[in-house]
Tab-separated table of N, CA and C and ligand atoms in Angstrom:
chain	number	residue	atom	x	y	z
A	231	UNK	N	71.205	82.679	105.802
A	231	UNK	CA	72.204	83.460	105.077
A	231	UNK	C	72.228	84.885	105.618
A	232	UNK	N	73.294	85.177	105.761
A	232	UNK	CA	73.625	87.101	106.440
A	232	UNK	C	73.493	87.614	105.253
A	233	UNK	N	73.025	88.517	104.874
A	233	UNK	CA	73.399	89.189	103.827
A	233	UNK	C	73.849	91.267	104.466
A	234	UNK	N	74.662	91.546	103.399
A	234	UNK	CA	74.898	93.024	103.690
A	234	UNK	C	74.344	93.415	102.516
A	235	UNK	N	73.178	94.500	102.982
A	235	UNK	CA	72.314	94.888	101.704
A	235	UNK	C	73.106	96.840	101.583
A	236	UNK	N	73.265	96.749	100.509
A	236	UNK	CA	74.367	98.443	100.480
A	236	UNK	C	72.947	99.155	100.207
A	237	UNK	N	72.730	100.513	100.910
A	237	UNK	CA	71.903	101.256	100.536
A	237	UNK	C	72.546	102.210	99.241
A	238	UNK	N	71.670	101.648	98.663
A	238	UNK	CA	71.585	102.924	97.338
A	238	UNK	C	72.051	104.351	97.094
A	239	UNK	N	71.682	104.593	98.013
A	239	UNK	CA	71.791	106.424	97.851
A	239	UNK	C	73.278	106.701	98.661
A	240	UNK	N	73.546	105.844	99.459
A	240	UNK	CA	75.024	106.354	100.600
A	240	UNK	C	75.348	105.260	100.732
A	241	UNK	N	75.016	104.238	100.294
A	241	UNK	CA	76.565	103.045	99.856
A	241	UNK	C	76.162	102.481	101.643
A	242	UNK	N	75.796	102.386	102.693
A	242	UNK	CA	75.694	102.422	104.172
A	242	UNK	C	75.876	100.741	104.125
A	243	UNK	N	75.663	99.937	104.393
A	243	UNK	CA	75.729	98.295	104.684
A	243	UNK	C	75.295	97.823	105.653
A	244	UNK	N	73.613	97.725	104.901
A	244	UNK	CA	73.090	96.919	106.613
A	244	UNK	C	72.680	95.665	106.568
A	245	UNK	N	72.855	94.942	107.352
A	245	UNK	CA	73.095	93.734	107.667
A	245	UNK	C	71.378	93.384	108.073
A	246	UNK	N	71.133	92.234	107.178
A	246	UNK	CA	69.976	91.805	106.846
A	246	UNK	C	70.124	89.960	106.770
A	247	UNK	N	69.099	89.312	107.802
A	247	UNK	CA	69.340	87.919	107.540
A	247	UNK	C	67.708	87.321	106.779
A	248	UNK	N	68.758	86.566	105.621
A	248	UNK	CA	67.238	86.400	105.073
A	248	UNK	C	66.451	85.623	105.696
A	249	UNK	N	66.607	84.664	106.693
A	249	UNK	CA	65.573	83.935	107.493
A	249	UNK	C	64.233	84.567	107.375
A	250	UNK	N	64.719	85.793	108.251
A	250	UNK	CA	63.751	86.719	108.249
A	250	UNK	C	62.954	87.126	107.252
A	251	UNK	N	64.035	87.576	106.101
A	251	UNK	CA	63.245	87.769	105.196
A	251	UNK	C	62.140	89.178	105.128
A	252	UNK	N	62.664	90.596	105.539
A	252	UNK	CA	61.936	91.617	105.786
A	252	UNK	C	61.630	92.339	104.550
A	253	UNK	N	60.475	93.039	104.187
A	253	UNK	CA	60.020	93.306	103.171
A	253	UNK	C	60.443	94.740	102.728
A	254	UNK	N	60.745	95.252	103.487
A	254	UNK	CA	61.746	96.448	103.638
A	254	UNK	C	62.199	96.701	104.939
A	255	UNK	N	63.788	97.576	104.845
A	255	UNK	CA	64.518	98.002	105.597
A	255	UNK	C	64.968	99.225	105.683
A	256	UNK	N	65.144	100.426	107.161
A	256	UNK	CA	65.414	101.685	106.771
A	256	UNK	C	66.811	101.846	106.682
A	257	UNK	N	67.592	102.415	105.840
A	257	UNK	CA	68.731	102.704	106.116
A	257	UNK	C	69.344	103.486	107.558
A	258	UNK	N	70.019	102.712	107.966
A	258	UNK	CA	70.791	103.609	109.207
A	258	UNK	C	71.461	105.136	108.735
A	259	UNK	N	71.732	105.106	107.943
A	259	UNK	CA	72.463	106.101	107.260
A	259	UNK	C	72.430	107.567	106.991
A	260	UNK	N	70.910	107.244	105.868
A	260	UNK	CA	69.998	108.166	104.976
A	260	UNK	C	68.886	108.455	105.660
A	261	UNK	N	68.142	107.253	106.430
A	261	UNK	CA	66.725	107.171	106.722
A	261	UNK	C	66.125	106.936	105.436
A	262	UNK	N	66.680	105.991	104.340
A	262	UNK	CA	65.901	106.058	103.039
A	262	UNK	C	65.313	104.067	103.450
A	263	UNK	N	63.761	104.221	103.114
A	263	UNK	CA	63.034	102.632	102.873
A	263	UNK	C	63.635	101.722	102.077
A	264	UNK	N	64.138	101.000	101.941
A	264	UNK	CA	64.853	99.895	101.248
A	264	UNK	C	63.389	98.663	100.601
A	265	UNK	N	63.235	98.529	99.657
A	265	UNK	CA	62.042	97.521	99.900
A	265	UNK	C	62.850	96.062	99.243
A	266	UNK	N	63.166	94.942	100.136
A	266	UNK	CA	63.956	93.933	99.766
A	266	UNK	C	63.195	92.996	98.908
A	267	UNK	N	62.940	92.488	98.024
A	267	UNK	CA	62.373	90.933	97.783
A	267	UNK	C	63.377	89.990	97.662
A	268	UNK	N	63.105	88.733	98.144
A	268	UNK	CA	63.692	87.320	98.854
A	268	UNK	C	63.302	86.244	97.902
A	269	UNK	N	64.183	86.025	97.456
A	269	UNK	CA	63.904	84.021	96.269
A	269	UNK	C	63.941	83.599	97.765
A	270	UNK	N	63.074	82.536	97.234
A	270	UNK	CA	62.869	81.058	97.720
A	270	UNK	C	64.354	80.662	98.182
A	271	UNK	N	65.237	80.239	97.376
A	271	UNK	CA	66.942	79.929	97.778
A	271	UNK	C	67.254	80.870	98.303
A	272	UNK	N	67.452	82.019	98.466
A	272	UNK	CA	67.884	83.153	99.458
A	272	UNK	C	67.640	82.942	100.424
A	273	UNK	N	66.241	82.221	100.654
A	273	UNK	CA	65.399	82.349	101.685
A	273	UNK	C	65.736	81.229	103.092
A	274	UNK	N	65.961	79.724	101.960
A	274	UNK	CA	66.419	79.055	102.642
A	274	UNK	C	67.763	78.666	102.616
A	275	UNK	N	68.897	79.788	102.055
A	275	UNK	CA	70.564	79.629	102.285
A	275	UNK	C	70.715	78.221	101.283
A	276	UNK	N	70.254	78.241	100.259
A	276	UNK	CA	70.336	77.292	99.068
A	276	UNK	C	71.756	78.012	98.409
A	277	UNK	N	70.967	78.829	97.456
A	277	UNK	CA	71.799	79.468	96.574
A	277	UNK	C	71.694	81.157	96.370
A	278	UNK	N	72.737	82.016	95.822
A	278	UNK	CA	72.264	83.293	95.673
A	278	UNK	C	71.720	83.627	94.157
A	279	UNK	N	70.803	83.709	93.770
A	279	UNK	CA	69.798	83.859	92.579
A	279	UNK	C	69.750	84.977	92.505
A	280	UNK	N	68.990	86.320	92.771
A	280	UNK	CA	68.604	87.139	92.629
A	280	UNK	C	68.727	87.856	93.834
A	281	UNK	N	69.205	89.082	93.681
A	281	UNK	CA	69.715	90.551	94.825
A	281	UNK	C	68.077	90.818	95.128
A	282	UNK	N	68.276	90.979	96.543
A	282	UNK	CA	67.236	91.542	96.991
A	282	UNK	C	66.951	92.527	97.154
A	283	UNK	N	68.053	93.411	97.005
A	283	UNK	CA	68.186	94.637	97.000
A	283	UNK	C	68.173	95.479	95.659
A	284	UNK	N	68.792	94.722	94.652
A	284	UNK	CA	68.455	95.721	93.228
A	284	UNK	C	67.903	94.369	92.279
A	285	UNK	N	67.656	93.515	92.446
A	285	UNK	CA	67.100	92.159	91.658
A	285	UNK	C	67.654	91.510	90.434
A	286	UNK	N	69.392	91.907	90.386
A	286	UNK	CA	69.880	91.631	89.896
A	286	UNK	C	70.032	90.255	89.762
A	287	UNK	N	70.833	89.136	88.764
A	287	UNK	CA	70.869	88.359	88.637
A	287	UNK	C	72.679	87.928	88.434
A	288	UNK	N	73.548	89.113	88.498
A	288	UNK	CA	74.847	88.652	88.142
A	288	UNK	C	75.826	88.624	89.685
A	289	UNK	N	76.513	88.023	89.510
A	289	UNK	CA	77.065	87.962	91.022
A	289	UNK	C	78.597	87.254	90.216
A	290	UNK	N	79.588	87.697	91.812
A	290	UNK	CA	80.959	87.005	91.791
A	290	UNK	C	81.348	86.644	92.871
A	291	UNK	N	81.971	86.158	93.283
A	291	UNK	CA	82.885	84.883	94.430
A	291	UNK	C	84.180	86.090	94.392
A	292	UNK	N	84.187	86.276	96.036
A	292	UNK	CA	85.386	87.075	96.316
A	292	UNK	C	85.680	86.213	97.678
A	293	UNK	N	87.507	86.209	98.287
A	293	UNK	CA	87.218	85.765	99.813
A	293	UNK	C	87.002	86.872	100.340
A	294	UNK	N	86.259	86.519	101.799
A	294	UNK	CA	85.932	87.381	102.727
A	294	UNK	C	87.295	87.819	103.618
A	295	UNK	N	87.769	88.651	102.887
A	295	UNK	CA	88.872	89.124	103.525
A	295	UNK	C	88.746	90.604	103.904
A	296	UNK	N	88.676	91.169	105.153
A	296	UNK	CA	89.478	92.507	105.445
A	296	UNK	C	90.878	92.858	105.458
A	297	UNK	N	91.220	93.478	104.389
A	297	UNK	CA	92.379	94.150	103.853
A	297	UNK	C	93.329	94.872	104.830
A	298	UNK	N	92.333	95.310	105.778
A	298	UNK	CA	93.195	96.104	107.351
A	298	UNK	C	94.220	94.910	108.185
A	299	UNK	N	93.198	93.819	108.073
A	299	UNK	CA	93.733	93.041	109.128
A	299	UNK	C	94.959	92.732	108.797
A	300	UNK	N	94.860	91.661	107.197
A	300	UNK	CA	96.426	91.457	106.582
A	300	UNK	C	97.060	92.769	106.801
A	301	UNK	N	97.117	93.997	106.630
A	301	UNK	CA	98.167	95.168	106.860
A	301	UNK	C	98.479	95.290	107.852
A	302	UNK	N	97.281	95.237	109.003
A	302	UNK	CA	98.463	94.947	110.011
A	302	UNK	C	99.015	94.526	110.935
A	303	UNK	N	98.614	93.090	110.727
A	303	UNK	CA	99.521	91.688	111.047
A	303	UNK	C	100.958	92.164	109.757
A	304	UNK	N	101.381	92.779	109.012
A	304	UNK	CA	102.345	93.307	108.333
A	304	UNK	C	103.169	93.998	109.143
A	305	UNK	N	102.246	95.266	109.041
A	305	UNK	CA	102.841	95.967	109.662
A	305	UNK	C	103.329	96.122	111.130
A	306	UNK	N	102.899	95.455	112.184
A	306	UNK	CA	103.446	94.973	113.760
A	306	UNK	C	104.721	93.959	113.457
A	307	UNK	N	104.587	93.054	112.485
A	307	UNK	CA	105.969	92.360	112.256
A	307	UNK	C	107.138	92.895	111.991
A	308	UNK	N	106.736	94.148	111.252
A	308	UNK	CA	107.783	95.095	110.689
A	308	UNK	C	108.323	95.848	111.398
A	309	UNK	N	107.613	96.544	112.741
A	309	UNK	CA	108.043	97.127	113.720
A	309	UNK	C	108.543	96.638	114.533
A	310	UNK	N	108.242	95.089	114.792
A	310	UNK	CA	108.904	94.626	116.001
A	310	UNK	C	110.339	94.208	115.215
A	311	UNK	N	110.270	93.237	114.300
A	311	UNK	CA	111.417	93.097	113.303
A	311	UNK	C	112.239	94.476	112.908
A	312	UNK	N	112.178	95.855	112.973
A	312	UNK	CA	112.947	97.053	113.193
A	312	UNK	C	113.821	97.259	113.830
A	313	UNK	N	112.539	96.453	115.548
A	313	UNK	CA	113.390	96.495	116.740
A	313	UNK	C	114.390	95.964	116.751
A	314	UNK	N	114.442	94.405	115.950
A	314	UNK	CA	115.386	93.782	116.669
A	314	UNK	C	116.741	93.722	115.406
A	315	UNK	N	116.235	94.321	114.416
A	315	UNK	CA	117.695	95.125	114.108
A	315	UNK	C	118.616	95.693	113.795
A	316	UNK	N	117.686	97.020	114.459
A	316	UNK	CA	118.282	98.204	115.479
A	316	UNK	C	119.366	97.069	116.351
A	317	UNK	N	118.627	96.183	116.884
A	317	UNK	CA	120.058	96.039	117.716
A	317	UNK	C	121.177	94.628	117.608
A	318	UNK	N	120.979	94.863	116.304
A	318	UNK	CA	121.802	93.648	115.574
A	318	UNK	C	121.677	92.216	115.694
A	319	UNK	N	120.299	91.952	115.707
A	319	UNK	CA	120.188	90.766	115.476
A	319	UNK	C	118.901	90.316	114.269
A	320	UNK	N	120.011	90.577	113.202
A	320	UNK	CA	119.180	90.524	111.640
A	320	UNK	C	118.539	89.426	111.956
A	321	UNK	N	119.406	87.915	112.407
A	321	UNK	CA	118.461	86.698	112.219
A	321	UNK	C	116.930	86.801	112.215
A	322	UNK	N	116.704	86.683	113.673
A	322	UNK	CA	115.469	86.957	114.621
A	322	UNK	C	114.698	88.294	113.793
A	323	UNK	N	115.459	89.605	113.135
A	323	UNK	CA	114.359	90.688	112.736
A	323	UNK	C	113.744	89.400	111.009
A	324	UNK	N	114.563	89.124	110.331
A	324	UNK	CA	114.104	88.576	109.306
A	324	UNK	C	113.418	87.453	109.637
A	325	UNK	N	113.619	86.025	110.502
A	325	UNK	CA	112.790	85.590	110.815
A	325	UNK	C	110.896	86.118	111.422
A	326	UNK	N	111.087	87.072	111.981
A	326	UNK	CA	109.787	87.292	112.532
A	326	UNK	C	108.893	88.351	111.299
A	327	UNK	N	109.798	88.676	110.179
A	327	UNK	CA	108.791	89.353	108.913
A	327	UNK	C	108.585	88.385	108.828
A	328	UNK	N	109.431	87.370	107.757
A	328	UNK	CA	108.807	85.849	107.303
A	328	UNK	C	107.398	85.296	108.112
A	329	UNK	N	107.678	85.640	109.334
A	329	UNK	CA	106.679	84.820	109.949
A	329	UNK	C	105.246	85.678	109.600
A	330	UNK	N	105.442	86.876	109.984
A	330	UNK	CA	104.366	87.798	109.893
A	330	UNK	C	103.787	87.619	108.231
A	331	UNK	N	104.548	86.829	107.552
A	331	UNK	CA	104.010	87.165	106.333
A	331	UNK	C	103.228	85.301	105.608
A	332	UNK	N	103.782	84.671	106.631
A	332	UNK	CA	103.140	83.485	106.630
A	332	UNK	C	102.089	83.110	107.553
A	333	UNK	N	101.817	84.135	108.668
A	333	UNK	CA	100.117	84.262	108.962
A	333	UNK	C	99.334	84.910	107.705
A	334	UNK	N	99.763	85.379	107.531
A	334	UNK	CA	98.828	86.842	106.137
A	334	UNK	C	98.102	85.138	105.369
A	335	UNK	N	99.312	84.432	104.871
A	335	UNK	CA	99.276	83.485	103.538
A	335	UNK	C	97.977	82.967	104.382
A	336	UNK	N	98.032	82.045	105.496
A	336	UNK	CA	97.354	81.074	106.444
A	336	UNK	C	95.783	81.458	106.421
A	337	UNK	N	95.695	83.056	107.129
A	337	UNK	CA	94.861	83.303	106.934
A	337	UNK	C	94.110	83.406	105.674
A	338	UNK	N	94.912	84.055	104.767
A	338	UNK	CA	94.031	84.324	103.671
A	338	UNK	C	93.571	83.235	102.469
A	339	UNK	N	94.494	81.885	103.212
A	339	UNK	CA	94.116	80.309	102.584
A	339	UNK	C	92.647	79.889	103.112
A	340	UNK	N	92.551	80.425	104.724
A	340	UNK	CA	91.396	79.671	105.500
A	340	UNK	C	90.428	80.527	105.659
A	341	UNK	N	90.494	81.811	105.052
A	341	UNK	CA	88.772	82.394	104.340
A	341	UNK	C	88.195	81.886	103.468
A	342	UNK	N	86.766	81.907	103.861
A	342	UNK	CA	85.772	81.716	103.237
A	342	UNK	C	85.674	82.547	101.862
A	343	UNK	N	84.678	82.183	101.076
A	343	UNK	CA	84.145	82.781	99.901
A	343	UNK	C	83.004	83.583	100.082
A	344	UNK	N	82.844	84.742	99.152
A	344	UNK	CA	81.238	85.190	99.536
A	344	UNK	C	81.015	85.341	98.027
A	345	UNK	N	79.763	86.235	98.073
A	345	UNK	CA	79.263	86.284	97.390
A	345	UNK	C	78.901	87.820	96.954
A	346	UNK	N	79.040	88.605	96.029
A	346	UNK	CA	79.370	89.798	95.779
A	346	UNK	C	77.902	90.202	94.314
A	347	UNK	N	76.940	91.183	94.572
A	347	UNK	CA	76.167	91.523	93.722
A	347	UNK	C	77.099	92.438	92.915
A	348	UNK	N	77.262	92.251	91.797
A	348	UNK	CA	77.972	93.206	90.437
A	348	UNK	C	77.348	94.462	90.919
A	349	UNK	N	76.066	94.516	90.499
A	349	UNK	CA	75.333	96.095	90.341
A	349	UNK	C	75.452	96.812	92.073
A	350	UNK	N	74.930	96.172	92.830
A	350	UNK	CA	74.687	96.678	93.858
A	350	UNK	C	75.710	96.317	94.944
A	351	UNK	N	76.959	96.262	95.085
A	351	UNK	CA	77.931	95.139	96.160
A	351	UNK	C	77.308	95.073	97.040
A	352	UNK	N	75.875	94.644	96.973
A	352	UNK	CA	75.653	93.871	97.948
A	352	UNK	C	76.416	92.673	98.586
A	353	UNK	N	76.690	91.522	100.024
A	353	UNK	CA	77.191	90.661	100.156
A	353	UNK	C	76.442	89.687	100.606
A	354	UNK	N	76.626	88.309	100.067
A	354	UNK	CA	76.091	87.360	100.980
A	354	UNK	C	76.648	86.295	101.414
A	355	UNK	N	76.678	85.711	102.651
A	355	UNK	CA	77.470	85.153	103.487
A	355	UNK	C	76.579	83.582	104.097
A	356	UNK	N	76.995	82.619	103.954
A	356	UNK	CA	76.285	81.905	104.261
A	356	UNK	C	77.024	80.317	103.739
A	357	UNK	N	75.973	79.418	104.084
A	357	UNK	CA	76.188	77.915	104.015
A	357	UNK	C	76.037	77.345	102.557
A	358	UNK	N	75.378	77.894	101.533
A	358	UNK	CA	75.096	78.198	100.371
A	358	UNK	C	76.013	77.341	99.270
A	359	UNK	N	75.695	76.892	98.169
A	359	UNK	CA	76.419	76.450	97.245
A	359	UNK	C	76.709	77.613	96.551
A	360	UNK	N	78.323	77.632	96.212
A	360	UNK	CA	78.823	79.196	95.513
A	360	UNK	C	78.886	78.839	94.148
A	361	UNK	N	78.230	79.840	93.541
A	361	UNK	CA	78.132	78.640	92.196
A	361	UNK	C	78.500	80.090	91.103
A	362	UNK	N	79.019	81.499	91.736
A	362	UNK	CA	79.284	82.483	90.947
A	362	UNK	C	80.683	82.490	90.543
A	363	UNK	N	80.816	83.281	89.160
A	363	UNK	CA	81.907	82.943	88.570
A	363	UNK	C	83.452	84.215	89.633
A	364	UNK	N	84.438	84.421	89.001
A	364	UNK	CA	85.345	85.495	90.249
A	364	UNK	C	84.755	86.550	89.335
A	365	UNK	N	85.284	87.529	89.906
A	365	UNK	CA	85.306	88.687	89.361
A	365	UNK	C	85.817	89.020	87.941
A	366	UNK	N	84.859	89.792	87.275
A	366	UNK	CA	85.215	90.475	86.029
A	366	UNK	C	85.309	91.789	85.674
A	367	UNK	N	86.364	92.587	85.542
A	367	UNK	CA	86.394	93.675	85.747
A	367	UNK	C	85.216	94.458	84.503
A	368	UNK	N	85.359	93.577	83.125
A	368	UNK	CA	84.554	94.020	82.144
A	368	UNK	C	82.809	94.131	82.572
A	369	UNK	N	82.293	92.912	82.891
A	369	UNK	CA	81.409	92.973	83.574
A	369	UNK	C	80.783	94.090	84.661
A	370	UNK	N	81.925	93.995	85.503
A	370	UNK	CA	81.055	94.686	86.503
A	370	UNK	C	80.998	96.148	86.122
A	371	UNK	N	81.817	96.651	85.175
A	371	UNK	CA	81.850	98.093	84.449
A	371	UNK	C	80.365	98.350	84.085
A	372	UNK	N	80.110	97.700	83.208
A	372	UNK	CA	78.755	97.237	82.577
A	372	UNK	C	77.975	97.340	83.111
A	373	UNK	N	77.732	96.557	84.088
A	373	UNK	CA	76.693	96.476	85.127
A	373	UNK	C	76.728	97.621	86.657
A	374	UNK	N	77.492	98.026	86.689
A	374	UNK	CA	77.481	99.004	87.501
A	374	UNK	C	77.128	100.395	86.886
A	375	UNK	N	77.547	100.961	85.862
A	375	UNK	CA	76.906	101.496	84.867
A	375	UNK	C	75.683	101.420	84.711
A	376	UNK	N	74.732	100.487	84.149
A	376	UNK	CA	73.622	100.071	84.002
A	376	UNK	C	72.648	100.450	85.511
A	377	UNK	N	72.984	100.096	86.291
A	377	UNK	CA	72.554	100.237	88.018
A	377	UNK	C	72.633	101.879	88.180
A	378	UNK	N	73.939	102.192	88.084
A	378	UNK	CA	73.379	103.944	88.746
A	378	UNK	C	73.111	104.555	88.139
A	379	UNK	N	72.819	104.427	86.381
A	379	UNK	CA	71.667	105.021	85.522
A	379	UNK	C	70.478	104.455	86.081
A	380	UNK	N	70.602	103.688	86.730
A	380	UNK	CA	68.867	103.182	86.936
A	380	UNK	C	68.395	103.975	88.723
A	381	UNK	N	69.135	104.025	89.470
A	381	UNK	CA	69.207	104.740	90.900
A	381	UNK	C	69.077	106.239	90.628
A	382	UNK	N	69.299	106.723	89.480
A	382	UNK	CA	69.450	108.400	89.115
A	382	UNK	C	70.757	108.506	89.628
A	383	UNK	N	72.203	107.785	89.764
A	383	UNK	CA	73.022	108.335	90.213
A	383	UNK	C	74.286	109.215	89.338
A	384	UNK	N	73.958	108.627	87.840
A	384	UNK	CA	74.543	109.182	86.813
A	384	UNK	C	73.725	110.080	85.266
B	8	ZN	ZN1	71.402	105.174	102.973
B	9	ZN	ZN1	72.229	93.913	94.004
């Protein structure tokens, strides 16, 4: 399992595989010690149980989508579709948005799921049974709350 462990203090995202399983990690960031602990299922890309990074226990299922990419596979359709008409040929400009906007769908059908720590967004990525519920906005209020009173961040 990949996991992206967020450092605490500057949010940084370093990329940690639990195979390994390291007992701490320095932030690239801060230079701050990270000290990870690893479940057993973490360990062997079972399931995500417990954050290794803040030892949380709540998690949600998001797809692994970058938001840039859909914008702009958008936005190149839109420019080239400008081009074509500027020079009067609506067909072809409206055909090629449509199109640009039915890669976006394609892609964002044939992402994967991850796995998202409430308290800490930590991520984890892997072969794993996803067994977390989606996102709750009430929840993660709660629990994010709870977390950076506990980091000293509030
Ligand atoms: Zn840091
Ligand atoms: Zn966490």
């Amino acid at each position: 399992m990949d996991i992206l462990a967020k450092c605490p203090k500057c949010d940084a995202g370093l990329p940690v595989s639990s195979a390994e399983a390291p007992a701490a990690i320095k932030c690239g960031g801060c230079g701050r010690d990270m000290p990870l602990v690893f479940s057993d299922a973490l360990r062997t890309d079972r399931a995500v149980d417990r954050c290794p990074v803040c030892a949380g226990g709540d998690f949600y299922i998001r797809k692994d989508f970058d938001p840039k990419i859909g914008l702009t596979v958008v936005i190149i359709g839109a420019l080239i579709s400008a081009a074509f008409y500027w020079f009067g040929r609506d067909l072809i400009a409206y055909s090629i948005l449509a199109g640009a906007a039915l890669v976006d769908l394609v892609v964002y059908g044939r992402l994967k799921d991850l796995t998202v720590c409430y308290r800490c967004r930590s991520e984890f990525r892997g072969r794993y049974e996803r067994r977390a519920p989606s996102f709750d906005l009430h929840t993660a209020d709660l629990l994010e709350l709870e977390y950076e009173r506990r980091i000293g961040r509030r």
